Every structure is written in C-alpha cells, then in structure tokens.
C-alpha cells in the first residue's frame, strides 16, 4: 500500500465505511466496447492501493459476466473491499439493451443467490435495487431485501434511481445506506428532491457516471462517429446528432478551470462531484468507471482538488443547458417519475 491513500467516509448513518471515491466496474465486461482483461485487473489492484474500497457491479452487466470477472479480485482482498452489486434489470442475450424491470420478492431471492454464486462470496456488502418496478410496492421490495440482511446474505441496502418519496417509504421499512443515481456537471436533477431527502434520512449519495459517461473528459464528441458499434452510448440522445454538437460547446468552462489547476477536465468534473458532499452536507462517493490504471490514478487525484466559489459559479449553469435526455426511455430513471 502507498502512503497517499484517499480519505474514508461512512455510507450513511448505518452503512459501511469506504474510500471517498469508488470504482464503477461495468465497462470491464460490458457496454463500452472491448476491454483488456489484464489491464482491468491491474486497474482494480491499483485502485485498492490508492484507497479505493467500494467496487460497483450488477447482475445486469454482461448478464452476470462482470460479477464473475470481479470474483477473483474480491476473494483475494475480501476484508479490504466493499462489494456492491444490484438486482432488478433483466435482459435477453439477443436484445442486451432491452430492459425488463422486476422488483418482486421471488425474483429478488433468485437474483441474490445467483450473484452470491457468481461472486463466490458468502455475503454482499451493499445490495442495491437497480431500478424501480412501479408495479410492486417499494415497501414489499425493501421488505424482502431486509429479510436478506436478517438471513446474513446481505449487509447493507441501497437503492438506485429512486425519487424522494420512494426513498422515504423504503427508509421506513429498513435503513438505507446509499442511493445511487447519475449525478454530474451534466446531470443534476436529483438535487431538487432526492439529495435533500437523503440528507434528512442519513443516506449517502453514490453518483454513477460522474464523468458523463466519458463525455466530460473530452474523449469523444459524437457517439455515432467516435465509438464502436458495441458501445451503448450510441443509444443515448445527448451524445448523438445535434445534441452532441451542442453539448461539446458546454465543456469550455470545464477546460478553463482545468487549465487553472493544471488538471484534466476529468479531474475537474470529479472534483466537482466530490465537493457536493460539502455543498449539500452529506456523504458523497462517486464511482467513475475505467479499465485503465492511468485513469484510476488520474481520477483518485481529483479527490485532492478543491474548487473555489468562483469556479463553482462558472460551472453552475452547465447542466441546465445540456441538450437531450440521459436515456432514450426516461421512465427507468428517477427524473422520469418526479
């Protein structure tokens, strides 16, 4: 281990302790095109050396393949890591991006057993409801999840892409350690209701895609022309056509702040996300995804950048100007139900 490990924070009033930045592992197996398995494993190890302890996966990532890929790393470092995985999204191998959402108790039990087998662990540290099935009362869903805690299969509960009312209803059934939602300089809808509710209830926020799925880094400017056919960002409205062209122009203030700090645009976007903990007064643990050691180091270094009030003000207007929705179908996201 190095002497430059990042600080740690507790995920909510009753959750696990973790480094202030986590690692999203989806892209190591799925969604963003081909990846190098050896480099991905090296990225996992480097992240741990730097104090990253929250590792995020889901049963939907590559139909379980991501959980299987991560299993050897988790087993080698079981006492050092916080394993976070999810249930609720079912898809067909023939139509991997077509989603069916299920929150019913028998399905939850089927999913947790399958995840435990693929991860090859006795207990999952943080188990999320990945998406909300509005046809099942959330009290019923969380009630089943709470049973998994009592049975020793799960340690802590999380919810993803829920609205404030759903979070309150869930918290009335069982403590919730974390809410995971998209939160970045491009996506700030949760600040209206979800973030205040989380603060009130003692729940941490775990922002996914804090780098705008790579768009905020400047690594691509149009998904249709810059990314492979296997990359699911080609289906996202804000990264294609006229929306992409409009959104590229919004990166200029980020570049300006990055230049002032001698940092990369990615580091400024992450520093902004990390600083929301102080802005809103609750634990915030972003989970940027990467498959490369060099990016892990770059991302973790962002935890040491503090933006000035003037810089925050310069970045403030960006989200309101973003063209296009996060997903083709926003009913799967909390913003589609608020």
CSV table of C-alpha atoms in Angstrom, one decimal:
chain,number,residue,atom,x,y,z
A,1,UNK,CA,0.0,0.0,0.0
A,2,UNK,CA,1.1,3.6,-0.6
A,3,UNK,CA,1.1,6.5,1.8
A,4,UNK,CA,-1.2,8.5,-0.4
A,5,UNK,CA,-4.5,6.6,0.2
A,6,UNK,CA,-7.6,8.6,-0.1
A,7,UNK,CA,-9.8,9.6,2.9
A,8,UNK,CA,-12.6,7.4,4.0
A,9,UNK,CA,-16.3,8.1,4.8
A,10,UNK,CA,-19.2,6.2,6.1
A,11,UNK,CA,-22.0,5.5,3.7
A,12,UNK,CA,-24.9,6.9,5.6
A,13,UNK,CA,-25.7,6.6,9.2
A,14,UNK,CA,-25.7,2.8,9.2
A,15,UNK,CA,-23.7,1.9,6.2
A,16,UNK,CA,-20.1,0.6,5.6
A,17,UNK,CA,-17.0,2.7,5.6
A,18,UNK,CA,-15.4,3.2,2.2
A,19,UNK,CA,-12.9,5.4,0.4
A,20,UNK,CA,-14.4,8.8,-0.7
A,21,UNK,CA,-14.1,7.6,-4.3
A,22,UNK,CA,-15.2,4.2,-5.6
A,23,UNK,CA,-14.8,2.4,-8.9
A,24,UNK,CA,-17.5,1.5,-11.4
A,25,UNK,CA,-16.6,-1.8,-12.9
A,26,UNK,CA,-19.3,-2.2,-15.6
A,27,UNK,CA,-17.0,-1.3,-18.5
A,28,UNK,CA,-14.6,-4.1,-17.7
A,29,UNK,CA,-17.1,-6.6,-19.1
A,30,UNK,CA,-19.9,-4.8,-20.9
A,31,UNK,CA,-21.4,-1.7,-22.6
A,32,UNK,CA,-18.4,0.4,-23.7
A,33,UNK,CA,-16.9,-2.0,-26.3
A,34,UNK,CA,-13.9,-4.2,-26.0
A,35,UNK,CA,-11.6,-4.0,-22.9
A,36,UNK,CA,-8.3,-5.6,-21.9
A,37,UNK,CA,-8.9,-8.1,-19.1
A,38,UNK,CA,-5.3,-7.9,-17.8
A,39,UNK,CA,-5.3,-4.1,-17.7
A,40,UNK,CA,-8.7,-4.1,-16.0
A,41,UNK,CA,-7.3,-6.4,-13.3
A,42,UNK,CA,-4.3,-4.2,-12.9
A,43,UNK,CA,-6.7,-1.2,-12.6
A,44,UNK,CA,-8.6,-2.9,-9.8
A,45,UNK,CA,-5.4,-3.6,-7.9
A,46,UNK,CA,-4.1,0.0,-8.4
A,47,UNK,CA,-7.4,1.4,-7.2
A,48,UNK,CA,-7.1,-0.6,-3.9
A,49,UNK,CA,-3.5,0.6,-3.4
A,50,UNK,CA,-4.8,4.2,-3.6
A,51,UNK,CA,-7.5,3.6,-1.0
A,52,UNK,CA,-10.5,2.9,-3.3
A,53,UNK,CA,-12.5,0.3,-1.5
A,54,UNK,CA,-16.1,0.5,-2.9
A,55,UNK,CA,-16.4,-1.6,-6.1
A,56,UNK,CA,-19.6,-1.4,-8.0
A,57,UNK,CA,-21.1,-4.1,-10.3
A,58,UNK,CA,-24.6,-5.5,-11.1
A,59,UNK,CA,-26.1,-8.8,-12.3
A,60,UNK,CA,-27.2,-7.0,-15.5
A,61,UNK,CA,-23.6,-6.1,-16.6
A,62,UNK,CA,-23.0,-8.6,-19.2
A,63,UNK,CA,-25.7,-11.0,-17.9
A,64,UNK,CA,-23.6,-11.8,-14.8
A,65,UNK,CA,-20.2,-11.8,-16.5
A,66,UNK,CA,-19.0,-8.7,-14.7
A,67,UNK,CA,-19.6,-10.3,-11.3
A,68,UNK,CA,-17.7,-13.4,-12.4
A,69,UNK,CA,-14.8,-11.3,-13.7
A,70,UNK,CA,-14.5,-9.4,-10.4
A,71,UNK,CA,-14.8,-12.5,-8.2
A,72,UNK,CA,-11.0,-13.4,-8.1
A,73,UNK,CA,-10.1,-9.9,-7.1
A,74,UNK,CA,-12.8,-9.8,-4.4
A,75,UNK,CA,-11.7,-13.1,-3.0
A,76,UNK,CA,-8.1,-12.0,-2.8
A,77,UNK,CA,-9.0,-8.9,-0.9
A,78,UNK,CA,-12.2,-9.8,0.8
A,79,UNK,CA,-11.5,-8.0,4.0
A,80,UNK,CA,-10.4,-4.8,2.3
A,81,UNK,CA,-13.2,-4.2,-0.2
A,82,UNK,CA,-16.9,-3.2,-0.1
A,83,UNK,CA,-18.7,-5.3,-2.7
A,84,UNK,CA,-21.7,-3.5,-4.2
A,85,UNK,CA,-24.0,-5.3,-6.7
A,86,UNK,CA,-27.6,-4.9,-7.8
A,87,UNK,CA,-30.7,-6.7,-9.0
A,88,UNK,CA,-33.8,-5.6,-11.0
A,89,UNK,CA,-32.8,-5.4,-14.6
A,90,UNK,CA,-33.5,-8.5,-16.7
A,91,UNK,CA,-32.5,-8.6,-20.4
A,92,UNK,CA,-32.3,-11.2,-23.2
A,93,UNK,CA,-29.0,-12.2,-24.7
A,94,UNK,CA,-30.5,-11.5,-28.1
A,95,UNK,CA,-31.5,-8.0,-27.0
A,96,UNK,CA,-29.0,-6.9,-24.4
A,97,UNK,CA,-30.2,-3.3,-24.2
A,98,UNK,CA,-33.9,-4.1,-23.9
A,99,UNK,CA,-34.8,-3.8,-20.2
A,100,UNK,CA,-37.4,-5.6,-18.2
A,101,UNK,CA,-37.6,-4.3,-14.6
A,102,UNK,CA,-38.6,-6.7,-11.8
A,103,UNK,CA,-38.8,-6.0,-8.0
A,104,UNK,CA,-41.0,-8.9,-6.9
A,105,UNK,CA,-39.8,-11.0,-3.9
A,106,UNK,CA,-39.3,-14.3,-5.7
A,107,UNK,CA,-37.2,-12.6,-8.4
A,108,UNK,CA,-35.1,-10.8,-5.7
A,109,UNK,CA,-34.3,-14.0,-4.0
A,110,UNK,CA,-33.4,-15.7,-7.3
A,111,UNK,CA,-31.1,-12.8,-8.1
A,112,UNK,CA,-29.2,-12.6,-4.8
A,113,UNK,CA,-28.5,-16.4,-4.8
A,114,UNK,CA,-27.2,-16.1,-8.4
A,115,UNK,CA,-25.0,-13.1,-7.5
A,116,UNK,CA,-23.6,-14.8,-4.5
A,117,UNK,CA,-22.6,-17.8,-6.7
A,118,UNK,CA,-21.0,-15.7,-9.4
A,119,UNK,CA,-19.1,-13.5,-6.9
A,120,UNK,CA,-18.3,-16.6,-4.9
A,121,UNK,CA,-18.8,-14.9,-1.5
A,122,UNK,CA,-20.9,-15.6,1.5
A,123,UNK,CA,-22.4,-12.1,1.8
A,124,UNK,CA,-22.8,-9.0,-0.3
A,125,UNK,CA,-21.8,-5.8,1.5
A,126,UNK,CA,-24.1,-3.4,-0.3
A,127,UNK,CA,-27.1,-4.7,-2.3
A,128,UNK,CA,-29.0,-2.3,-4.5
A,129,UNK,CA,-32.4,-2.3,-6.1
A,130,UNK,CA,-31.0,-1.2,-9.6
A,131,UNK,CA,-34.3,0.2,-11.0
A,132,UNK,CA,-37.8,0.7,-9.7
A,133,UNK,CA,-40.7,-1.5,-10.8
A,134,UNK,CA,-43.6,0.7,-10.1
A,135,UNK,CA,-46.0,-2.3,-10.2
A,136,UNK,CA,-44.5,-3.6,-6.9
A,137,UNK,CA,-44.9,-1.5,-3.7
A,138,UNK,CA,-41.5,-0.4,-2.7
A,139,UNK,CA,-42.3,-1.5,0.9
A,140,UNK,CA,-42.6,-5.0,-0.4
A,141,UNK,CA,-39.4,-4.9,-2.3
A,142,UNK,CA,-37.4,-3.4,0.6
A,143,UNK,CA,-39.1,-5.8,3.0
A,144,UNK,CA,-37.7,-8.7,1.0
A,145,UNK,CA,-34.3,-7.0,0.9
A,146,UNK,CA,-34.4,-6.6,4.7
A,147,UNK,CA,-35.0,-10.3,5.0
A,148,UNK,CA,-31.8,-10.9,3.2
A,149,UNK,CA,-30.0,-8.8,5.8
A,150,UNK,CA,-31.5,-10.8,8.6
A,151,UNK,CA,-30.5,-14.0,6.8
A,152,UNK,CA,-26.9,-12.9,6.6
A,153,UNK,CA,-26.8,-12.8,2.8
A,154,UNK,CA,-26.6,-9.0,2.6
A,155,UNK,CA,-25.0,-6.5,5.0
A,156,UNK,CA,-26.5,-3.1,3.8
A,157,UNK,CA,-29.2,-2.0,1.4
A,158,UNK,CA,-29.1,0.6,-1.4
A,159,UNK,CA,-31.5,2.0,-4.0
A,160,UNK,CA,-30.8,3.3,-7.4
A,161,UNK,CA,-32.7,5.9,-9.4
A,162,UNK,CA,-35.4,6.4,-6.8
A,163,UNK,CA,-37.4,9.6,-6.2
A,164,UNK,CA,-37.6,11.2,-2.8
A,165,UNK,CA,-40.9,9.7,-1.8
A,166,UNK,CA,-39.7,6.2,-2.7
A,167,UNK,CA,-36.6,6.7,-0.5
A,168,UNK,CA,-38.7,7.8,2.4
A,169,UNK,CA,-41.0,4.9,2.1
A,170,UNK,CA,-38.1,2.5,1.8
A,171,UNK,CA,-36.3,4.0,4.8
A,172,UNK,CA,-39.4,3.5,6.9
A,173,UNK,CA,-39.0,-0.3,6.3
A,174,UNK,CA,-35.2,-0.6,6.8
A,175,UNK,CA,-32.1,1.6,7.0
A,176,UNK,CA,-30.8,2.5,3.5
A,177,UNK,CA,-27.1,3.1,3.3
A,178,UNK,CA,-26.9,4.7,-0.1
A,179,UNK,CA,-28.8,6.0,-3.1
A,180,UNK,CA,-27.1,5.6,-6.5
A,181,UNK,CA,-28.1,8.0,-9.2
A,182,UNK,CA,-26.5,9.7,-12.1
A,183,UNK,CA,-25.0,13.0,-10.8
A,184,UNK,CA,-22.5,15.1,-12.7
A,185,UNK,CA,-22.0,18.5,-14.2
A,186,UNK,CA,-24.3,17.3,-17.0
A,187,UNK,CA,-27.0,15.6,-14.8
A,188,UNK,CA,-28.2,17.4,-11.6
A,189,UNK,CA,-32.0,16.6,-11.4
A,190,UNK,CA,-31.6,14.7,-8.1
A,191,UNK,CA,-30.6,17.9,-6.3
A,192,UNK,CA,-34.2,19.2,-6.3
A,193,UNK,CA,-35.7,16.4,-4.1
A,194,UNK,CA,-33.5,13.3,-3.7
A,195,UNK,CA,-30.4,14.9,-2.3
A,196,UNK,CA,-32.3,16.8,0.4
A,197,UNK,CA,-34.3,13.6,1.3
A,198,UNK,CA,-31.0,11.6,1.6
A,199,UNK,CA,-29.5,14.2,3.9
A,200,UNK,CA,-32.6,14.2,6.0
A,201,UNK,CA,-32.7,10.4,6.3
A,202,UNK,CA,-28.9,9.9,6.8
A,203,UNK,CA,-28.3,8.3,3.4
A,204,UNK,CA,-25.2,8.6,1.3
A,205,UNK,CA,-25.2,9.5,-2.4
A,206,UNK,CA,-23.2,7.4,-4.8
A,207,UNK,CA,-23.1,9.2,-8.1
A,208,UNK,CA,-22.6,7.0,-11.1
A,209,UNK,CA,-21.4,8.4,-14.4
A,210,UNK,CA,-19.8,11.4,-12.7
A,211,UNK,CA,-17.8,11.9,-15.9
A,212,UNK,CA,-20.9,12.0,-18.1
A,213,UNK,CA,-20.1,8.5,-19.4
A,214,UNK,CA,-16.7,9.9,-20.6
A,215,UNK,CA,-18.2,12.9,-22.5
A,216,UNK,CA,-17.0,15.4,-19.8
A,217,UNK,CA,-13.4,14.1,-20.3
A,218,UNK,CA,-13.4,15.1,-24.0
A,219,UNK,CA,-12.6,11.5,-25.0
A,220,UNK,CA,-15.4,11.6,-27.6
A,221,UNK,CA,-17.6,14.3,-29.1
A,222,UNK,CA,-20.2,12.2,-31.0
A,223,UNK,CA,-21.0,8.7,-30.1
A,224,UNK,CA,-22.2,7.7,-33.6
A,225,UNK,CA,-18.9,8.7,-35.2
A,226,UNK,CA,-16.4,8.2,-32.4
A,227,UNK,CA,-17.5,5.0,-30.7
A,228,UNK,CA,-17.7,1.3,-31.7
A,229,UNK,CA,-20.9,-0.4,-32.7
A,230,UNK,CA,-20.8,-2.3,-29.4
A,231,UNK,CA,-20.9,0.9,-27.3
A,232,UNK,CA,-24.3,1.6,-25.8
A,233,UNK,CA,-23.6,5.3,-25.6
A,234,UNK,CA,-24.6,5.4,-29.2
A,235,UNK,CA,-28.2,4.9,-28.0
A,236,UNK,CA,-28.1,7.9,-25.7
A,237,UNK,CA,-29.8,11.1,-27.0
A,238,UNK,CA,-27.3,13.6,-25.6
A,239,UNK,CA,-24.3,12.0,-27.2
A,240,UNK,CA,-25.6,11.9,-30.8
A,241,UNK,CA,-26.5,14.3,-33.6
A,242,UNK,CA,-27.3,17.9,-32.9
A,243,UNK,CA,-27.4,17.3,-29.2
A,244,UNK,CA,-23.8,16.1,-29.2
A,245,UNK,CA,-22.7,19.2,-31.1
A,246,UNK,CA,-24.5,21.5,-28.7
A,247,UNK,CA,-23.1,19.7,-25.6
A,248,UNK,CA,-19.5,19.8,-26.8
A,249,UNK,CA,-19.6,23.6,-26.5
A,250,UNK,CA,-20.6,23.2,-22.8
A,251,UNK,CA,-17.2,21.7,-22.0
A,252,UNK,CA,-15.3,25.0,-22.4
A,253,UNK,CA,-15.8,26.2,-18.8
A,254,UNK,CA,-14.6,22.8,-17.5
A,255,UNK,CA,-11.5,23.2,-19.7
A,256,UNK,CA,-10.8,26.7,-18.4
A,257,UNK,CA,-11.0,25.5,-14.8
A,258,UNK,CA,-8.8,22.5,-15.6
A,259,UNK,CA,-6.1,24.8,-17.1
A,260,UNK,CA,-6.1,27.0,-14.0
A,261,UNK,CA,-5.5,23.9,-11.8
A,262,UNK,CA,-3.0,22.2,-14.1
A,263,UNK,CA,-5.5,19.4,-14.2
A,264,UNK,CA,-7.5,17.4,-16.7
A,265,UNK,CA,-11.2,18.1,-17.5
A,266,UNK,CA,-12.0,14.7,-16.0
A,267,UNK,CA,-10.4,15.7,-12.7
A,268,UNK,CA,-12.4,18.9,-12.6
A,269,UNK,CA,-15.6,17.1,-13.2
A,270,UNK,CA,-14.8,14.6,-10.5
A,271,UNK,CA,-13.6,17.3,-8.1
A,272,UNK,CA,-17.0,19.0,-8.6
A,273,UNK,CA,-18.8,15.7,-7.8
A,274,UNK,CA,-16.6,15.1,-4.7
A,275,UNK,CA,-17.2,18.7,-3.5
A,276,UNK,CA,-21.0,18.2,-3.5
A,277,UNK,CA,-20.5,16.4,-0.1
A,278,UNK,CA,-19.6,19.8,1.4
A,279,UNK,CA,-22.1,21.7,-0.7
A,280,UNK,CA,-25.0,19.6,0.4
A,281,UNK,CA,-23.9,18.3,3.7
A,282,UNK,CA,-24.0,14.5,3.2
A,283,UNK,CA,-21.6,11.7,2.2
A,284,UNK,CA,-20.9,11.6,-1.5
A,285,UNK,CA,-18.8,8.7,-3.0
A,286,UNK,CA,-18.6,9.0,-6.8
A,287,UNK,CA,-17.9,5.8,-8.7
A,288,UNK,CA,-16.2,6.8,-12.0
A,289,UNK,CA,-15.7,3.8,-14.3
A,290,UNK,CA,-12.4,2.9,-16.0
A,291,UNK,CA,-10.5,-0.1,-17.2
A,292,UNK,CA,-7.0,1.5,-17.1
A,293,UNK,CA,-4.5,2.1,-14.3
A,294,UNK,CA,-3.5,5.5,-15.5
A,295,UNK,CA,-7.2,6.7,-15.4
A,296,UNK,CA,-7.6,5.3,-11.9
A,297,UNK,CA,-4.6,7.4,-10.7
A,298,UNK,CA,-5.9,10.5,-12.5
A,299,UNK,CA,-9.4,10.0,-11.0
A,300,UNK,CA,-8.2,9.5,-7.5
A,301,UNK,CA,-6.0,12.6,-7.7
A,302,UNK,CA,-9.2,14.6,-8.2
A,303,UNK,CA,-10.1,14.0,-4.5
A,304,UNK,CA,-7.3,16.4,-3.6
A,305,UNK,CA,-8.6,19.3,-5.8
A,306,UNK,CA,-10.8,22.0,-4.2
A,307,UNK,CA,-12.7,24.3,-6.5
A,308,UNK,CA,-13.2,27.9,-5.5
A,309,UNK,CA,-16.5,29.6,-5.1
A,310,UNK,CA,-15.8,31.5,-8.4
A,311,UNK,CA,-15.0,28.2,-10.2
A,312,UNK,CA,-18.2,26.5,-8.9
A,313,UNK,CA,-20.2,29.5,-10.1
A,314,UNK,CA,-18.6,29.2,-13.5
A,315,UNK,CA,-19.6,25.6,-13.7
A,316,UNK,CA,-23.1,26.1,-12.2
A,317,UNK,CA,-25.0,26.9,-15.5
A,318,UNK,CA,-23.8,23.9,-17.5
A,319,UNK,CA,-26.4,21.3,-16.5
A,320,UNK,CA,-29.4,23.5,-17.4
A,321,UNK,CA,-28.0,23.9,-21.0
A,322,UNK,CA,-27.5,20.2,-21.7
A,323,UNK,CA,-29.4,19.0,-24.8
A,324,UNK,CA,-31.0,15.6,-24.8
A,325,UNK,CA,-32.1,13.1,-22.1
A,326,UNK,CA,-29.9,10.7,-20.3
A,327,UNK,CA,-31.7,7.7,-21.7
A,328,UNK,CA,-33.9,7.0,-24.8
A,329,UNK,CA,-36.6,6.0,-22.2
A,330,UNK,CA,-36.5,8.1,-19.1
A,331,UNK,CA,-39.2,6.1,-17.3
A,332,UNK,CA,-36.4,3.9,-15.9
A,333,UNK,CA,-34.7,7.0,-14.3
A,334,UNK,CA,-35.9,8.9,-11.3
A,335,UNK,CA,-36.3,12.1,-13.3
A,336,UNK,CA,-38.9,10.4,-15.4
A,337,UNK,CA,-41.1,9.9,-12.3
A,338,UNK,CA,-40.5,13.1,-10.3
